[in-house]
XYZ file of C-alpha atoms in Angstrom:
737
model
C -50.821 -76.164 -127.636
C -53.392 -75.416 -124.931
C -56.000 -76.947 -127.200
C -54.011 -80.196 -127.307
C -53.613 -80.237 -123.527
C -57.357 -79.770 -123.218
C -58.007 -82.730 -125.481
C -55.542 -84.882 -123.612
C -57.185 -84.145 -120.299
C -60.688 -84.890 -121.571
C -59.809 -87.997 -123.589
C -57.022 -89.555 -121.601
C -57.004 -92.727 -123.717
C -55.508 -90.774 -126.616
C -52.232 -90.346 -124.857
C -49.442 -92.411 -126.397
C -47.065 -92.700 -123.375
C -48.056 -95.622 -121.119
C -45.303 -96.236 -118.560
C -41.734 -95.406 -117.549
C -39.347 -97.978 -116.025
C -36.060 -96.749 -114.515
C -32.958 -98.698 -113.523
C -30.214 -96.905 -111.585
C -26.656 -98.126 -111.135
C -24.705 -96.159 -108.502
C -20.934 -96.321 -108.046
C -19.802 -94.307 -105.058
C -20.465 -90.678 -105.979
C -21.739 -91.169 -109.556
C -24.646 -92.977 -111.210
C -25.953 -94.251 -114.528
C -29.731 -93.940 -114.932
C -31.500 -96.032 -117.607
C -35.131 -95.220 -118.433
C -37.466 -97.149 -120.712
C -40.573 -95.330 -121.991
C -43.442 -97.372 -123.456
C -45.545 -95.702 -126.145
C -48.686 -96.938 -127.880
C -50.643 -95.345 -130.696
C -54.319 -95.920 -129.943
C -55.583 -93.726 -132.760
C -56.799 -94.509 -136.259
C -53.933 -92.781 -138.072
C -50.115 -92.555 -137.864
C -48.888 -90.426 -134.980
C -45.880 -88.323 -133.944
C -45.450 -88.034 -130.165
C -43.382 -85.208 -128.723
C -42.237 -85.497 -125.121
C -40.358 -82.622 -123.471
C -38.787 -83.643 -120.195
C -36.263 -82.438 -117.608
C -32.979 -84.073 -116.650
C -30.522 -82.953 -113.953
C -28.439 -80.071 -115.375
C -25.174 -81.918 -114.765
C -26.375 -85.135 -116.429
C -24.893 -86.528 -119.640
C -27.175 -88.531 -121.939
C -25.014 -91.361 -123.265
C -27.250 -93.930 -124.941
C -30.568 -93.866 -126.715
C -32.317 -96.768 -128.459
C -35.795 -97.582 -129.678
C -37.689 -100.822 -130.206
C -40.700 -101.090 -132.490
C -42.384 -104.470 -132.412
C -39.383 -106.818 -132.198
C -36.773 -104.622 -133.941
C -34.360 -102.502 -131.904
C -32.442 -99.555 -133.359
C -29.629 -97.832 -131.428
C -29.336 -94.110 -132.025
C -26.105 -92.454 -133.044
C -24.924 -88.980 -132.114
C -24.781 -86.522 -135.017
C -24.470 -82.794 -135.531
C -27.878 -81.381 -134.549
C -29.054 -79.950 -137.881
C -27.964 -83.062 -139.778
C -29.889 -85.219 -137.279
C -33.032 -83.062 -137.618
C -32.910 -83.282 -141.436
C -32.471 -87.050 -141.294
C -35.473 -87.320 -138.950
C -37.710 -85.250 -141.253
C -36.571 -87.214 -144.327
C -37.324 -90.520 -142.615
C -40.808 -89.384 -141.620
C -41.734 -88.102 -145.048
C -40.614 -91.363 -146.671
C -42.822 -93.360 -144.311
C -40.037 -94.715 -142.074
C -40.085 -94.579 -138.293
C -37.608 -92.295 -136.598
C -36.646 -91.082 -133.129
C -34.882 -87.829 -132.362
C -33.542 -86.794 -128.936
C -32.134 -83.271 -128.600
C -31.036 -80.876 -125.870
C -33.074 -77.653 -125.764
C -31.184 -74.630 -127.140
C -32.017 -72.510 -124.096
C -31.191 -74.850 -121.247
C -29.097 -78.029 -120.986
C -31.509 -79.630 -118.493
C -34.449 -79.851 -120.917
C -34.642 -82.562 -123.601
C -37.097 -83.012 -126.427
C -37.887 -86.514 -127.669
C -39.760 -86.927 -130.953
C -41.185 -90.386 -131.677
C -42.094 -90.308 -135.328
C -44.667 -92.084 -137.416
C -46.129 -94.740 -135.165
C -48.700 -96.692 -137.203
C -52.196 -97.151 -135.663
C -52.183 -99.754 -132.869
C -48.353 -100.037 -132.839
C -46.303 -100.096 -129.629
C -42.802 -98.631 -129.289
C -40.364 -98.535 -126.380
C -37.598 -95.973 -126.092
C -34.560 -96.484 -123.818
C -32.503 -93.560 -122.603
C -29.348 -93.714 -120.425
C -27.667 -90.824 -118.673
C -24.793 -90.491 -116.232
C -24.742 -87.954 -113.397
C -22.773 -86.961 -110.305
C -24.702 -87.273 -107.039
C -25.009 -84.086 -104.989
C -23.800 -84.118 -101.363
C -26.411 -83.093 -98.783
C -25.846 -81.300 -95.451
C -26.098 -84.612 -93.551
C -23.507 -86.326 -95.848
C -26.221 -88.097 -97.839
C -25.799 -88.308 -101.627
C -28.872 -87.181 -103.573
C -30.156 -88.615 -106.831
C -33.223 -86.871 -108.216
C -35.432 -88.033 -111.081
C -37.240 -84.885 -112.163
C -40.854 -85.477 -113.163
C -41.831 -81.892 -113.372
C -41.096 -79.369 -116.052
C -42.574 -75.943 -115.510
C -43.079 -73.894 -118.659
C -39.956 -71.729 -118.998
C -40.324 -67.969 -119.121
C -38.748 -66.495 -122.257
C -37.801 -62.770 -122.060
C -39.735 -60.679 -124.583
C -36.895 -59.347 -126.661
C -34.643 -62.391 -126.586
C -35.220 -62.980 -130.285
C -35.488 -66.761 -129.920
C -38.661 -68.144 -131.415
C -40.108 -69.280 -128.123
C -38.878 -72.027 -125.854
C -39.255 -75.750 -126.508
C -43.015 -76.206 -126.269
C -44.135 -77.868 -123.080
C -47.568 -79.391 -122.569
C -48.501 -79.811 -118.952
C -51.367 -81.209 -116.940
C -52.118 -80.608 -113.248
C -49.934 -82.844 -111.076
C -51.885 -85.859 -109.853
C -53.552 -86.490 -113.217
C -50.459 -87.711 -115.082
C -51.682 -90.747 -117.034
C -48.485 -92.835 -116.958
C -46.837 -94.779 -114.137
C -43.252 -95.278 -112.966
C -41.250 -98.244 -111.668
C -37.704 -97.815 -110.338
C -34.960 -100.131 -109.091
C -31.413 -99.220 -108.042
C -28.160 -101.163 -107.664
C -25.675 -99.397 -105.362
C -21.987 -100.205 -104.990
C -19.430 -98.187 -103.038
C -15.845 -98.489 -101.751
C -17.354 -97.877 -98.272
C -20.250 -99.773 -96.630
C -23.779 -98.520 -97.398
C -25.530 -97.431 -94.178
C -29.014 -96.738 -95.524
C -31.105 -95.470 -98.446
C -34.029 -93.060 -98.011
C -36.581 -91.499 -100.369
C -39.461 -89.016 -100.521
C -41.518 -91.896 -102.020
C -42.257 -95.308 -100.415
C -39.390 -97.822 -100.940
C -39.203 -101.606 -100.643
C -36.620 -102.659 -97.970
C -32.877 -102.340 -98.764
C -31.364 -105.668 -99.839
C -27.599 -106.168 -99.175
C -25.753 -108.342 -101.707
C -22.600 -109.039 -99.639
C -21.508 -109.234 -95.999
C -19.326 -106.089 -96.263
C -22.536 -104.183 -97.156
C -20.728 -102.447 -100.046
C -23.352 -103.629 -102.574
C -27.125 -103.427 -102.306
C -30.352 -103.138 -104.294
C -33.451 -101.091 -103.537
C -36.660 -100.312 -105.432
C -39.637 -97.970 -105.370
C -42.793 -99.548 -103.916
C -45.271 -100.506 -106.656
C -47.936 -98.183 -108.029
C -46.066 -94.858 -108.035
C -47.682 -92.165 -110.177
C -44.939 -90.014 -111.668
C -46.524 -86.835 -110.309
C -43.496 -85.361 -108.495
C -39.720 -85.564 -108.484
C -38.442 -88.843 -107.068
C -35.528 -88.385 -104.678
C -33.130 -91.099 -103.461
C -30.717 -90.320 -100.600
C -27.747 -92.674 -100.108
C -25.673 -92.793 -96.927
C -22.187 -94.386 -96.795
C -19.809 -94.984 -93.890
C -16.455 -93.071 -93.922
C -17.907 -90.910 -96.638
C -15.279 -88.171 -96.042
C -12.371 -90.336 -97.216
C -10.996 -89.148 -100.585
C -11.108 -91.816 -103.312
C -9.682 -92.337 -106.791
C -11.349 -94.681 -109.291
C -9.567 -95.581 -112.544
C -11.810 -96.838 -115.339
C -10.444 -98.952 -118.211
C -10.480 -97.707 -121.811
C -13.200 -98.759 -124.249
C -11.709 -101.728 -126.102
C -13.028 -100.610 -129.501
C -11.748 -97.000 -129.222
C -8.419 -95.651 -130.516
C -5.660 -95.269 -127.831
C -4.877 -91.587 -127.320
C -8.553 -90.616 -127.740
C -10.652 -89.904 -124.632
C -12.591 -93.188 -124.850
C -9.447 -95.144 -125.829
C -7.473 -94.198 -122.686
C -8.128 -94.964 -119.019
C -9.814 -92.114 -117.089
C -9.335 -91.423 -113.377
C -11.949 -89.787 -111.134
C -10.681 -88.165 -107.946
C -13.169 -87.242 -105.206
C -12.092 -84.638 -102.631
C -14.093 -84.212 -99.487
C -11.996 -82.185 -97.017
C -12.405 -82.487 -93.254
C -12.942 -79.183 -91.458
C -11.497 -79.139 -87.911
C -13.834 -77.992 -85.103
C -11.811 -74.878 -84.192
C -11.921 -73.633 -87.802
C -15.683 -74.032 -87.891
C -16.194 -71.958 -84.758
C -14.530 -68.887 -86.290
C -17.002 -66.505 -87.952
C -16.337 -63.472 -90.076
C -18.005 -60.173 -89.204
C -17.282 -58.683 -92.639
C -19.084 -58.895 -95.939
C -21.513 -57.186 -98.269
C -24.602 -59.410 -98.333
C -26.925 -58.902 -101.303
C -30.234 -60.792 -101.200
C -31.700 -60.978 -104.713
C -35.304 -62.234 -104.577
C -37.578 -63.350 -107.407
C -40.852 -61.397 -107.255
C -42.309 -62.701 -110.530
C -45.943 -63.886 -110.616
C -45.036 -67.585 -110.282
C -43.697 -66.880 -106.761
C -47.370 -66.809 -105.651
C -47.589 -70.582 -106.183
C -47.627 -72.780 -103.074
C -44.326 -74.341 -101.945
C -45.937 -77.808 -102.244
C -49.330 -79.393 -102.845
C -49.915 -80.531 -99.244
C -52.299 -78.775 -96.892
C -51.156 -75.638 -95.069
C -48.484 -74.825 -97.650
C -47.178 -71.254 -97.678
C -46.821 -69.603 -101.054
C -43.231 -69.176 -102.268
C -43.063 -65.429 -101.663
C -44.266 -65.838 -98.019
C -41.623 -68.470 -97.462
C -39.046 -66.072 -98.935
C -40.244 -63.320 -96.544
C -39.785 -65.622 -93.524
C -36.332 -66.596 -94.789
C -35.307 -62.936 -95.181
C -36.400 -62.307 -91.575
C -34.037 -65.088 -90.433
C -31.195 -63.831 -92.623
C -31.556 -60.219 -91.484
C -31.500 -61.297 -87.823
C -28.477 -63.552 -88.355
C -26.142 -61.051 -90.056
C -23.074 -59.980 -88.064
C -22.762 -56.408 -86.768
C -20.244 -54.552 -88.948
C -21.309 -55.976 -92.308
C -23.199 -54.268 -95.171
C -26.373 -55.468 -96.906
C -29.113 -54.755 -99.458
C -32.218 -56.539 -100.810
C -33.154 -56.458 -104.509
C -36.489 -57.769 -105.821
C -36.804 -58.617 -109.516
C -39.425 -59.616 -112.076
C -39.875 -57.869 -115.424
C -38.156 -54.933 -113.673
C -36.186 -54.734 -110.400
C -36.317 -52.680 -107.175
C -33.636 -52.172 -104.482
C -34.533 -51.580 -100.823
C -31.639 -49.089 -100.528
C -29.943 -47.141 -103.372
C -26.697 -48.889 -102.389
C -25.617 -51.324 -99.655
C -26.003 -49.948 -96.110
C -24.206 -50.777 -92.884
C -26.096 -53.278 -90.733
C -27.547 -51.609 -87.627
C -30.785 -51.619 -85.615
C -32.116 -48.781 -87.776
C -31.310 -50.298 -91.195
C -32.446 -53.761 -90.043
C -35.823 -52.362 -88.909
C -36.279 -50.467 -92.173
C -35.467 -53.575 -94.201
C -37.826 -55.779 -92.144
C -40.660 -53.328 -92.712
C -40.039 -53.510 -96.487
C -39.825 -57.324 -96.347
C -43.321 -57.396 -94.767
C -44.697 -55.474 -97.733
C -42.910 -57.554 -100.385
C -45.260 -59.196 -102.931
C -44.926 -61.336 -106.070
C -46.034 -58.412 -108.222
C -43.226 -57.770 -110.708
C -44.379 -59.845 -113.697
C -41.955 -62.116 -115.580
C -38.509 -63.381 -114.600
C -35.760 -61.066 -115.926
C -32.619 -61.890 -113.983
C -30.022 -60.321 -116.273
C -30.734 -56.614 -115.589
C -30.579 -56.737 -111.755
C -27.309 -58.689 -111.982
C -25.838 -56.113 -114.389
C -26.915 -53.384 -111.939
C -25.214 -55.165 -109.002
C -21.989 -55.755 -110.934
C -21.872 -52.076 -111.949
C -21.655 -51.018 -108.263
C -18.084 -50.864 -106.903
C -17.156 -53.448 -104.238
C -16.612 -52.134 -100.689
C -13.069 -52.383 -99.253
C -12.660 -55.308 -96.773
C -16.288 -56.361 -97.304
C -16.261 -59.426 -99.613
C -19.408 -59.438 -101.779
C -21.752 -62.383 -101.166
C -24.792 -62.729 -103.419
C -27.847 -64.789 -102.359
C -30.153 -65.468 -105.320
C -33.704 -66.812 -104.730
C -35.769 -67.850 -107.764
C -38.219 -70.476 -108.951
C -35.893 -70.542 -111.927
C -38.130 -70.243 -114.958
C -35.991 -68.190 -117.347
C -35.287 -68.794 -121.011
C -31.879 -67.060 -121.282
C -29.952 -69.307 -118.866
C -26.751 -69.256 -120.930
C -26.581 -65.460 -121.083
C -27.019 -65.234 -117.312
C -24.259 -67.814 -116.684
C -21.840 -65.990 -118.969
C -22.462 -62.682 -117.137
C -21.877 -64.332 -113.735
C -18.692 -65.981 -115.010
C -17.305 -62.637 -116.248
C -17.785 -61.187 -112.738
C -16.790 -64.313 -110.805
C -13.640 -62.684 -109.408
C -15.543 -60.002 -107.498
C -18.123 -62.049 -105.553
C -19.465 -65.413 -104.440
C -22.994 -66.480 -105.345
C -25.258 -68.749 -103.285
C -28.359 -69.787 -105.216
C -31.708 -71.270 -104.176
C -34.105 -73.055 -106.547
C -37.605 -72.818 -105.121
C -40.351 -75.314 -105.935
C -40.573 -78.219 -108.348
C -39.270 -77.373 -111.788
C -36.630 -74.771 -110.913
C -33.936 -74.952 -113.597
C -30.953 -76.966 -112.328
C -28.792 -75.518 -115.121
C -29.484 -71.966 -113.900
C -29.334 -72.571 -110.136
C -26.292 -74.888 -110.152
C -24.621 -72.896 -112.926
C -24.537 -69.487 -111.218
C -23.209 -71.046 -107.990
C -20.545 -73.003 -109.858
C -19.371 -69.987 -111.871
C -19.186 -67.737 -108.787
C -17.530 -70.164 -106.320
C -20.719 -70.480 -104.257
C -23.199 -73.218 -103.469
C -26.597 -74.212 -104.896
C -29.604 -75.464 -102.917
C -32.958 -76.849 -104.104
C -36.113 -76.454 -102.043
C -38.752 -78.927 -103.240
C -41.682 -80.931 -101.890
C -42.181 -80.439 -98.163
C -38.650 -78.984 -97.697
C -38.434 -75.887 -95.543
C -36.441 -73.114 -97.174
C -34.927 -71.820 -93.924
C -32.506 -74.640 -92.934
C -31.032 -74.781 -96.442
C -30.580 -71.012 -96.627
C -28.946 -70.914 -93.198
C -26.546 -73.658 -94.276
C -25.457 -71.440 -97.175
C -25.141 -68.449 -94.825
C -22.761 -70.608 -92.781
C -20.696 -71.225 -95.947
C -20.659 -67.460 -96.542
C -19.562 -66.641 -92.970
C -17.075 -69.440 -92.369
C -13.650 -70.195 -93.870
C -13.564 -72.310 -97.042
C -10.850 -74.430 -98.645
C -8.957 -72.233 -101.143
C -5.625 -72.189 -103.065
C -6.224 -75.766 -104.181
C -3.469 -77.496 -106.177
C -3.437 -81.066 -107.495
C -0.181 -82.777 -108.526
C -0.231 -86.134 -110.314
C 2.686 -88.503 -109.685
C 2.769 -91.094 -112.488
C 5.554 -92.897 -114.421
C 7.180 -90.624 -117.011
C 5.736 -92.690 -119.898
C 2.220 -91.666 -118.829
C 0.797 -88.190 -119.330
C -2.174 -86.829 -117.394
C -4.653 -84.533 -119.172
C -7.182 -82.799 -116.927
C -10.759 -82.924 -118.231
C -12.150 -80.755 -115.402
C -11.663 -77.029 -114.876
C -9.493 -76.250 -111.804
C -11.297 -76.331 -108.436
C -11.309 -72.889 -106.839
C -13.179 -73.394 -103.577
C -14.632 -76.181 -101.395
C -16.960 -75.323 -98.506
C -17.420 -77.343 -95.348
C -19.421 -80.460 -96.255
C -18.777 -80.118 -99.983
C -17.179 -82.570 -102.350
C -15.290 -81.892 -105.575
C -14.839 -84.423 -108.395
C -11.910 -84.162 -110.820
C -11.582 -86.176 -114.039
C -8.309 -86.812 -115.873
C -7.268 -88.852 -118.927
C -4.208 -91.130 -118.638
C -2.385 -91.418 -121.981
C 0.623 -93.630 -122.735
C 1.729 -97.171 -122.051
C -0.370 -97.761 -118.971
C -0.716 -101.534 -119.336
C 2.994 -102.429 -119.194
C 4.076 -100.109 -116.379
C 4.335 -100.229 -112.575
C 0.757 -100.488 -111.473
C 0.338 -97.507 -109.123
C 0.254 -93.754 -109.354
C -0.540 -91.171 -106.718
C -1.928 -87.687 -106.435
C -0.918 -84.941 -103.988
C -3.574 -82.418 -103.062
C -2.612 -79.187 -101.281
C -4.900 -76.400 -100.132
C -5.246 -73.850 -97.396
C -8.018 -73.597 -94.811
C -8.223 -70.620 -92.450
C -4.721 -69.610 -93.624
C -3.323 -73.058 -92.595
C -1.729 -75.268 -95.296
C -3.055 -78.854 -95.626
C -1.611 -81.697 -97.725
C -3.129 -85.087 -98.667
C -1.629 -87.902 -100.684
C -3.700 -90.637 -102.274
C -2.464 -93.706 -104.196
C -4.425 -95.373 -106.982
C -3.987 -98.346 -109.289
C -3.095 -97.632 -112.922
C -4.457 -101.082 -113.793
C -8.140 -100.203 -113.949
C -10.842 -102.132 -112.179
C -13.163 -104.480 -114.085
C -15.529 -102.937 -116.620
C -17.647 -100.356 -114.830
C -19.772 -99.385 -117.818
C -17.902 -96.222 -118.918
C -19.676 -93.997 -116.351
C -16.438 -92.183 -115.412
C -15.392 -91.684 -119.064
C -18.760 -90.230 -119.947
C -18.801 -87.866 -116.984
C -15.270 -86.792 -117.891
C -16.414 -86.146 -121.467
C -19.443 -84.215 -120.211
C -17.224 -82.003 -118.027
C -14.926 -81.207 -120.943
C -17.903 -80.595 -123.291
C -19.407 -78.105 -120.812
C -16.121 -76.154 -120.578
C -15.819 -76.056 -124.379
C -19.445 -74.916 -124.762
C -18.773 -71.961 -122.453
C -15.615 -71.159 -124.446
C -17.626 -71.275 -127.688
C -20.218 -68.813 -126.304
C -17.467 -66.469 -125.107
C -15.959 -66.397 -128.598
C -19.503 -65.862 -129.909
C -18.762 -68.114 -132.854
C -15.999 -65.777 -134.094
C -13.223 -68.298 -133.732
C -13.953 -71.720 -135.197
C -12.707 -74.636 -133.181
C -14.575 -74.956 -129.897
C -17.848 -76.017 -131.573
C -16.058 -78.546 -133.809
C -14.248 -79.960 -130.762
C -17.559 -80.336 -128.910
C -19.178 -82.149 -131.863
C -16.168 -84.465 -132.285
C -16.043 -85.270 -128.559
C -19.806 -85.731 -128.361
C -19.882 -88.138 -131.324
C -16.834 -90.079 -130.066
C -18.044 -90.458 -126.462
C -21.743 -90.803 -127.283
C -22.469 -87.998 -124.792
C -25.059 -85.333 -125.596
C -24.137 -81.682 -126.152
C -25.774 -78.426 -127.244
C -24.640 -78.958 -130.859
C -25.535 -82.623 -131.354
C -28.578 -84.877 -131.180
C -29.339 -88.604 -131.040
C -31.011 -89.951 -134.165
C -32.395 -93.470 -134.834
C -34.168 -94.465 -138.036
C -35.996 -97.783 -138.347
C -35.796 -98.716 -142.009
C -39.083 -100.604 -142.194
C -41.073 -101.280 -145.348
C -43.029 -98.052 -144.838
C -44.776 -96.262 -147.659
C -44.371 -92.546 -148.265
C -46.590 -90.617 -145.931
C -49.971 -89.636 -147.355
C -51.798 -86.725 -145.707
C -50.963 -85.074 -142.398
C -49.125 -86.738 -139.525
C -50.926 -86.225 -136.189
C -48.778 -84.569 -133.559
C -49.361 -85.194 -129.832
C -47.546 -83.337 -127.030
C -47.209 -85.684 -124.070
C -47.878 -83.684 -120.900
C -45.472 -83.418 -118.004
C -46.871 -82.637 -114.543
C -46.891 -78.976 -113.624
C -47.257 -77.469 -110.167
C -48.361 -73.933 -111.020
C -51.709 -73.846 -109.235
C -53.023 -71.007 -107.044
C -52.035 -70.956 -103.385
C -54.549 -72.066 -100.730
C -56.145 -69.056 -99.072
C -56.250 -70.280 -95.432
C -53.987 -68.102 -93.282
C -51.286 -70.146 -91.503
C -50.919 -69.687 -87.749
C -47.991 -67.442 -86.728
C -45.119 -69.628 -85.629
C -43.859 -68.738 -82.093
C -40.249 -69.339 -83.240
C -40.624 -66.681 -85.941
C -42.269 -64.361 -83.418
C -39.335 -64.744 -81.024
C -36.835 -64.171 -83.839
C -38.616 -61.039 -85.031
C -38.252 -59.560 -81.511
C -34.448 -59.906 -81.441
C -32.384 -56.716 -81.767
C -29.662 -56.316 -84.422
C -27.016 -56.498 -81.671
C -28.268 -59.958 -80.662
C -30.184 -59.088 -77.470
C -33.871 -59.287 -76.514
C -35.784 -56.729 -74.462
C -38.124 -57.607 -71.596
C -41.533 -56.775 -73.130
C -45.103 -58.053 -73.405
C -44.494 -59.615 -76.833
C -41.616 -61.739 -75.458
C -43.797 -62.917 -72.555
C -46.473 -63.909 -75.061
C -44.063 -66.184 -76.980
C -43.027 -67.809 -73.682
C -46.757 -68.242 -72.875
C -46.429 -66.211 -69.629
C -47.713 -62.860 -68.361
C -45.307 -59.929 -68.260
C -45.264 -60.118 -64.465
C -44.481 -63.861 -64.447
C -41.516 -63.171 -66.714
C -39.995 -60.211 -64.857
C -40.510 -61.487 -61.270
C -37.920 -64.312 -61.121
C -35.148 -62.072 -62.543
C -32.087 -62.205 -60.222
C -31.772 -58.821 -58.479
C -28.383 -57.637 -59.773
C -29.082 -58.646 -63.378
C -29.809 -56.191 -66.158
C -33.307 -56.650 -67.701
C -31.927 -57.053 -71.224
C -29.445 -59.766 -70.156
C -32.303 -61.594 -68.380
C -34.583 -61.373 -71.447
C -31.765 -62.632 -73.710
C -30.978 -65.607 -71.438
C -34.706 -66.500 -71.355
C -34.898 -66.435 -75.150
C -31.830 -68.724 -75.399
C -33.175 -71.148 -72.781
C -36.494 -71.302 -74.677
C -34.711 -71.960 -78.017
C -32.552 -74.757 -76.570
C -35.402 -76.126 -74.438
C -38.160 -76.255 -77.064
C -36.763 -75.665 -80.564
C -33.713 -77.936 -80.945
C -35.190 -79.555 -84.068
C -34.888 -76.175 -85.827
C -31.415 -75.334 -84.483
C -29.971 -74.981 -87.993
C -32.335 -72.054 -88.507
C -31.482 -70.096 -85.356
C -27.849 -71.095 -84.669
C -26.377 -67.764 -85.863
C -28.747 -65.499 -84.028
C -28.122 -67.571 -80.878
C -24.346 -67.163 -81.333
C -24.930 -63.437 -81.717
C -26.970 -63.366 -78.492
C -24.212 -65.207 -76.609
C -21.551 -62.775 -77.895
C -23.757 -59.878 -76.802
C -24.154 -61.308 -73.259
C -20.400 -61.927 -72.997
C -19.727 -58.313 -73.979
C -21.841 -56.966 -71.069
C -19.587 -55.819 -68.230
C -20.241 -56.387 -64.534
C -20.369 -59.473 -62.318
C -21.130 -61.384 -65.477
C -20.368 -65.057 -64.775
C -21.933 -65.427 -61.350
C -25.172 -63.784 -62.390
C -25.408 -65.680 -65.696
C -25.415 -69.077 -63.936
C -28.172 -67.780 -61.689
C -30.089 -66.457 -64.728
C -29.922 -69.795 -66.553
C -31.168 -71.618 -63.434
C -34.016 -69.162 -62.887
C -34.883 -69.345 -66.602
C -35.047 -73.150 -66.485
C -37.344 -73.005 -63.452
C -39.639 -70.443 -65.089
C -39.908 -72.271 -68.430
C -39.768 -75.845 -67.111
C -36.544 -76.777 -68.961
C -33.206 -78.332 -67.973
C -30.811 -76.481 -70.274
C -27.168 -76.449 -69.130
C -25.171 -73.198 -69.181
C -22.450 -74.925 -71.283
C -25.036 -75.983 -73.879
C -25.865 -72.319 -74.426
C -22.191 -71.599 -75.060
C -21.965 -69.267 -72.049
C-alpha cells in the first residue's frame, strides 16, 4: 500500500480520479448532497480504482449511479456478500462494475470500487446522501463535506483482518479538484451563509428570502473539510414537515406512506440559564496516543493537539465549582489515572492536578478507548454527584461499534460530552458516544480553538437540561403513527432534536390537519407546546425526510442486532429489507451496478490503484508559541475563585507590583482588590474570549460576594480604581457585582 502511495506521488498522471462536483439541496434542518466523481484510466491496461472516503456519521447514502461513455447504470441495494460476489463475477467476465459499501468497522467510512476501466476510458460516478445539519452554538446549521480520512487505528487483538485500506498523500498535494453549489430553502428567511472556504455571493431566489443559492469560489483544491454554515431567522420555532409517499411504493410500507419530521428546539428562559449546579463527578478522559502530537492545523503557529488539550484542562480545572469531585484519565495503548479514584475539588487537589497536566505527553502509543471506559464504569457512582464524562480524542479507533455498545449499556449512570480533535476524527465514534450517553458532541477542526467549544459543553454539564420529554400525536382515528426515531431523553440549551414518524392509513381522504403535543420539564418546571401540521403533504421534496427516517430506524435496528450478537434472527433481516426498500445504505448491504458491455473475459491481472485521500498527520512545528497572558491570568486563580496580589498578577497586567498595590482603597482586603482587578482586566481586554472564562469569572464574583464587611461601598470604589489603573471603562453591573 505504501508502495502504491509512493508511485502515485511521483507519477501523479497515473491517478484515475480527476475531479469532484457537489450539489447540495438544503431544506430547513436537513440536506441532500449529490457528488459526481470523474475517473479516467490513463494507463495502457485495464484498471480497478479503489477510493476510500469519509461521510458524516449520521449520513444515509441513498443513490449511486455510474456512467461509462454515454451509458448510465443505476446501482441497486443488495445484501453485502451477494453484491461483492456479483462485482467479482462481473470483473472476471470482462464487464464493468461499481461497488459502494460501508466499512465494517465504522459507518462513516465508505469504500468505492470502480472496476475494469479499459485504457483511455472515462467514467463518472454519482453518489447522493441525506444528512441532518448540526446546530452550532450561535444557532448556525453546519454542513461538512469531509475531505480527510486519517488511517484508522485497529486494536491489536481485535481479530478483524485490518481496517479498510486507506491510501493517503500529504494535504495540499491532492491531485483532484472540487466544485460545489448549494440550493437552500427554509420555512424561515435565510439570513446568511458562511464557509471556511471562499464563497461566491449569496443569491436570493424570492423576496421572502426563504430560497437562495450559493457556490464555492472556483479553483478549490479538496485538501481540507469544506464547511457551510447556514443562518435562519426565527430558527428556534419548532416545525413539522410532512413528505408525500413515493408513488411507486406499496402503501403501508415506509416509502409508501407519508413521513413527518418534527424539529424541537426549546427556548431556555434567562433565569433558568443563570442557575448553576455545584455538584457532579467530572471525569476528563484524554487521548494520549502518538497521533496527539500532530498540529491542530496546518497554519503557522499551530499548537500540537496534546498542548491544546493541556490548555483546555487548565481552563476546565479552574472553572469547576467548589464542592464537586473530579479525576483525569489519560489513555493510549494503556491508561493512567491522576488519582486512584475521584477526589473532592479543593486548592490542594487542583494544584496537584495542574502539576500533572503540565507533565502530560502524547506518549501512550495506540488508541485503546475500551479499557479506560470499562475501568470508569466499574467504579461506583458517588451519591448526589451526577457523573459527567468528558472524552477528548482524535478519534482514530477501529472498534467503534464495541465502544458505542459499552457506553449504551452504562448510559443510565452518566452523561458523556465528547470532543473530536483535528481533521479526520471519526464522527461515528464522537457523535455516537454523546448520543448514547445523553451528552453532546463537538468537533475541533481547522483553525478552531478547542477552549470555547469545551466550555460550551461544560455549560451543558453545569446547567439544567430539558428532560422527561413526551410527544403525543393527535391525528384522525383512521391514521396510525409509527415512530421511526428512538425516544428523545435530553435536550440541552441551544440543541435541536429531530423526530421522524410514519403516517399509515387513509391520509388522502381525511381532514387535512393533525397536531402534536410536546411536554417536558426544565429546571423542575413543566412546559407544553402544541404544533399543527398538514396531513396533505407538500409538493415532492425528493424523499429526503423518508430516507432520514429510514436511516434512523436502520441505526436502531443495527444496535439491536449487535446486542443480540446474531443469536436471534430478525434484526439483520429487517435492516436488509428496509435498506433495499428505501435505497438507504446500511452495515449489511451495498450498492452494486454492473454495466453489461460487450467485454471479453479478463486476460491477465487487473491493475489496482488506491486513490489517495488527504491526510493531516505531519509532525508539529517546533517553534515555541508565546505564553498567552489570558492563560497566565487563569493559571493564577485560586480554586475558590479569588486572585492574590502578587508579582505574577502584576506582570499579566503589565504593571509593577507597586503600581498594582498602591491604588487599592484603604479598607479593602488585598485579595478582594486583586480579584476585582482580574475581572476588570478580563472584561476590559478579553471580551472576545468570554466563552472561555465565563465560569471562572462567575466563580470570582461569587467569592467576592461571600466576603463579609462593608462590601458594596468598597466594591464600587475598587471597580473605579481598577478602571483608572488599567485604563478601562468597565461598569460594576457588567461584572455581575
